[in-house]
C-alpha positions as a printed Julia matrix, in Angstrom:
249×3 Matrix{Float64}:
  -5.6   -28.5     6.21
  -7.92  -25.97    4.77
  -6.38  -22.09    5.47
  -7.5   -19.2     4.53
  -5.83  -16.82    2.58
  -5.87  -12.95    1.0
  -4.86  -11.76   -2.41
  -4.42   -7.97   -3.57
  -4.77   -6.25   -6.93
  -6.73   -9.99   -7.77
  -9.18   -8.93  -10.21
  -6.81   -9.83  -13.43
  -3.36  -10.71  -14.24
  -0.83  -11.8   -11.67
  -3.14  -11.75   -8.82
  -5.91  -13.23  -10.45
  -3.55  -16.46  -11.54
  -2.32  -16.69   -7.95
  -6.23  -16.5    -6.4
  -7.19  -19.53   -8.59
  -3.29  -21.45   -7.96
  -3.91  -20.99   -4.18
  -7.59  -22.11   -4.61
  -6.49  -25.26   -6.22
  -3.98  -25.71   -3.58
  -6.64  -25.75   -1.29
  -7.13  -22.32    0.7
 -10.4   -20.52    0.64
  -9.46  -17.1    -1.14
 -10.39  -13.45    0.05
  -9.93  -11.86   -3.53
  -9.19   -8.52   -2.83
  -9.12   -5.25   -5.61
 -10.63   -1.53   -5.66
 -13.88   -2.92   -7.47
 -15.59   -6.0    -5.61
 -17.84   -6.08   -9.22
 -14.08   -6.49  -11.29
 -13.33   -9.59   -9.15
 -16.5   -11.49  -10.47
 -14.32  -13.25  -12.82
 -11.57  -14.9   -10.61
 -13.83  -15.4    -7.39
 -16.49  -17.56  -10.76
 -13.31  -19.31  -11.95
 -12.34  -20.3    -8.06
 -16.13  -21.43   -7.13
 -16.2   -23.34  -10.64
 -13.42  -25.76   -9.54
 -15.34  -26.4    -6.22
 -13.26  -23.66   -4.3
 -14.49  -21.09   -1.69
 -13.77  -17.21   -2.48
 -14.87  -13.64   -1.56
 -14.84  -10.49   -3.55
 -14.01   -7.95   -1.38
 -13.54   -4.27   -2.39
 -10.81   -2.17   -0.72
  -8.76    0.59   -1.19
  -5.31   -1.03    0.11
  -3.36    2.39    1.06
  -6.85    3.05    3.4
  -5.84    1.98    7.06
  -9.89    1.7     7.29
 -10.71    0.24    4.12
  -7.88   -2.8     4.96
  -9.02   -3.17    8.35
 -12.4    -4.24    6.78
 -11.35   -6.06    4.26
  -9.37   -8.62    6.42
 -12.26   -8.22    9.18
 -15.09   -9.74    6.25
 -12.47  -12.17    5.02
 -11.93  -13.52    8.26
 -16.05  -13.69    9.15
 -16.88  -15.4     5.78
 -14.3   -17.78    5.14
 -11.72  -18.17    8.37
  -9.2   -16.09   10.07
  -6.44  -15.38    7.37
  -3.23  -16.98    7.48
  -2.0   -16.64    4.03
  -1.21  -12.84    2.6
   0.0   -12.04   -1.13
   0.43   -8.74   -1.07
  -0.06   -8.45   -5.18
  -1.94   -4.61   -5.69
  -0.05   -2.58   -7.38
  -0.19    0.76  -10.35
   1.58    2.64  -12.69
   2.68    6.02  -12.96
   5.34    5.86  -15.08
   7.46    9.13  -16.47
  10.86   10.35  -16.67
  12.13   12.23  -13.21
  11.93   15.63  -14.52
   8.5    14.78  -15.44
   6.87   12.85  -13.0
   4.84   14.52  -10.34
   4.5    14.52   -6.46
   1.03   12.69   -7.25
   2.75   10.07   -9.63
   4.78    9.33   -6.68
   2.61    8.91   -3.58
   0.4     6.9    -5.92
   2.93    4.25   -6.59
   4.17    4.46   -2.98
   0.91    4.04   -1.76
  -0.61    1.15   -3.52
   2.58   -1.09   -3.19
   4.38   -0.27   -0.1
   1.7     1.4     2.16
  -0.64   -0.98    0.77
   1.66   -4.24    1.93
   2.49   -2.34    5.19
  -1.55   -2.19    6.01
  -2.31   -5.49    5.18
   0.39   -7.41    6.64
   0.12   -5.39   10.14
  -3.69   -6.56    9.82
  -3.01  -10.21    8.58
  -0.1   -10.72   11.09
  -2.66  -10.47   14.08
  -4.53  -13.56   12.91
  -1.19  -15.24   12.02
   0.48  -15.08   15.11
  -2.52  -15.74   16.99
  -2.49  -19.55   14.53
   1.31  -19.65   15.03
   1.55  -19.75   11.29
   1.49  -17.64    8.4
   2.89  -16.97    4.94
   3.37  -13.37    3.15
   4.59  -13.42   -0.31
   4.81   -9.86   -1.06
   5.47   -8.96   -5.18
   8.66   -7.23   -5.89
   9.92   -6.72   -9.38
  13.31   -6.52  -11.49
  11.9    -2.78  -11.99
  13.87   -2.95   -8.4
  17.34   -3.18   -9.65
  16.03    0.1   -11.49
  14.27    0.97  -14.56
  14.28    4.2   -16.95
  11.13    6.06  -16.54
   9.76    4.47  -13.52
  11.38    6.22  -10.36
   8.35    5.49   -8.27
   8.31    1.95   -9.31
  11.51    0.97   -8.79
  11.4     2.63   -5.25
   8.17    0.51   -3.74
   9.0    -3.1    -5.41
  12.88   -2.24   -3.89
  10.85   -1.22   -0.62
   9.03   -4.48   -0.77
  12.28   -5.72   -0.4
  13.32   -4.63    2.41
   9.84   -4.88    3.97
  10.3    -8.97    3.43
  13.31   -8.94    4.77
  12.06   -7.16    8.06
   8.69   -9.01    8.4
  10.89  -12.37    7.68
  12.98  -10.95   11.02
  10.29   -9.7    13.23
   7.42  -12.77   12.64
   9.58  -16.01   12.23
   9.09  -16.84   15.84
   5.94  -17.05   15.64
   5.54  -19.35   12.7
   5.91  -16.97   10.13
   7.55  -16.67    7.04
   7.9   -13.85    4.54
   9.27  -13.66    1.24
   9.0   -11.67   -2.03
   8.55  -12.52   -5.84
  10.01  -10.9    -8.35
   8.79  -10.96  -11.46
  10.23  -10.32  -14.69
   8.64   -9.52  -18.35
   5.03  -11.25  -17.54
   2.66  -10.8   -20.4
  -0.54   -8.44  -18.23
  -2.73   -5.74  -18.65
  -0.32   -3.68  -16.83
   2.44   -4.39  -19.94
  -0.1    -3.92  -22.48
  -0.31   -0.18  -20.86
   3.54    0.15  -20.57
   3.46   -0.55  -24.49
   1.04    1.56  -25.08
   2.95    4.55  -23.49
   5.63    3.78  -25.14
   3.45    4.17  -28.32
   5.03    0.7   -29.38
   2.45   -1.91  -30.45
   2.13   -4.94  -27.93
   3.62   -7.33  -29.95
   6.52   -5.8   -31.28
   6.86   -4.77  -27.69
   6.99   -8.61  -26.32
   9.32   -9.14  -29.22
  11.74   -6.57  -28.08
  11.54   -7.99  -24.28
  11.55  -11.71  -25.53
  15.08  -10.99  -27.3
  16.98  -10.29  -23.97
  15.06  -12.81  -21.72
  17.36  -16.23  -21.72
  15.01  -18.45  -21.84
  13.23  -17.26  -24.75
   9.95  -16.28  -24.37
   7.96  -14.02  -21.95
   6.27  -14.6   -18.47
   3.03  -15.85  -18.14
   0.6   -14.98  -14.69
   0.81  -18.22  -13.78
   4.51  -19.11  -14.02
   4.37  -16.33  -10.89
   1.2   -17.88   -9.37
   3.97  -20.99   -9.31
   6.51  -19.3    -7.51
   3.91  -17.6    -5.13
   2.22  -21.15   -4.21
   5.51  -22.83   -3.17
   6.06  -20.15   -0.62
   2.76  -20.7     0.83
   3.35  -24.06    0.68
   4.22  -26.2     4.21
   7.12  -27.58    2.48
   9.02  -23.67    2.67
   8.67  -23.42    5.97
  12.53  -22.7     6.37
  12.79  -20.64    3.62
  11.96  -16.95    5.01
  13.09  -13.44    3.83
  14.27  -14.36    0.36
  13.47  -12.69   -3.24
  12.91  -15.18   -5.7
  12.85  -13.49   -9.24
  10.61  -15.57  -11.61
  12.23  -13.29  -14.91
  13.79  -16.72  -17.02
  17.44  -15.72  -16.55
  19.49  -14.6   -14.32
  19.67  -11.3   -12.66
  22.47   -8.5   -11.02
């Protein structure tokens, strides 16, 4: 059965690999980032395999902006059943130096941003009596030096799974979060760069401390993300599932 589904921050990286994963699992894809024009290249790579997808341009913390963005994806290609709440930013800085702005940034993107879309998504869920939200946490939850902000929204995502898993599973629903580890994007380019390390003496530091032995790739989460969209996890709801190739505390 062809669904329909929505991914954030899908212009590159992460969200990008899990557009194309859920494409060639089958669901038409509302590819969803702050520039329609930066989506170009996943919503080409989707229609190249003989999928269906739609750029759509949205600020997610914008209760307006999100209320349009679901409203096209849903006139274009189907009411939208599937959410991956994906978008996400930066702002990193010690506590002493990180500003008020830092802050709502970060908070906004991730956690406002998932609130928005899964209050708009959940409508056309519950109305199918099915859905799936995979929302993108992070080890940064467990906490990280320098990235307060961070740390707080993917731990927030958290404990927004865990509530949407609670409140929606009657009706069909199922939440649950990803957690990423060290994953090789332009987002960790820009960590390294901060850092003033160069990138791959940076992966090389990571790599050392990962168990498996190498780093993350976009589509070892795009995995993760498709098998909770997938019919078979239907009883697998409110769970974080840390794709970071070892163990974590």
């Amino acid at each position: 059965m062809t669904r329909t589904a929505i991914v954030t921050g899908a212009a590159r990286g992460i969200g990008a690999a899990t557009a194309r994963r859920l494409a060639a699992d089958g669901h038409a894809v509302g590819v969803v980032d702050l520039d329609p024009v930066a989506c170009a290249d996943t919503v080409a790579a989707i229609t190249a395999e003989g999928g269906r997808a739609l750029a759509v341009g949205a600020d997610v913390s914008d209760a307006d902006a999100v209320t349009a963005a679901v409203a096209a994806v849903a006139d274009e290609l189907g009411a939208p059943t599937v959410l991956v709440n994906n978008a996400g930013i930066l702002r990193d800085n010690l506590l002493f130096k990180m500003t008020e702005d830092d802050w709502d940034a970060v908070l906004g993107v991730h956690l406002r941003g998932a609130f928005l879309m899964s209050r708009a998504v959940q409508a056309h869920q519950v109305k199918a009596g099915w859905g799936r939200i995979v929302n993108l946490s992070s080890t940064s939850a467990l906490g990280n030096r320098g990235q307060a902000n961070y740390a707080a929204a993917k731990a927030g995502m958290q404990g927004l799974t865990k509530t949407l898993a609670i409140e929606l599973g009657r009706f069909g629903v199922t939440a649950n979060a990803v957690a990423p580890g060290f994953i090789e994007t332009d987002m960790t380019r820009a960590t390294a760069a901060r850092l003033g390390v160069g990138f791959e003496e940076f992966v090389e530091a990571m790599v050392s401390q990962i168990p498996v032995g190498r780093s993350g790739c976009p589509d070892d989460v795009a995995a993760a993300v498709s098998f909770f969209c997938s019919e078979q996890a239907s009883f697998i709801s409110g769970q974080v599932l840390y794709v970071a190739g070892g163990p974590t505390s």
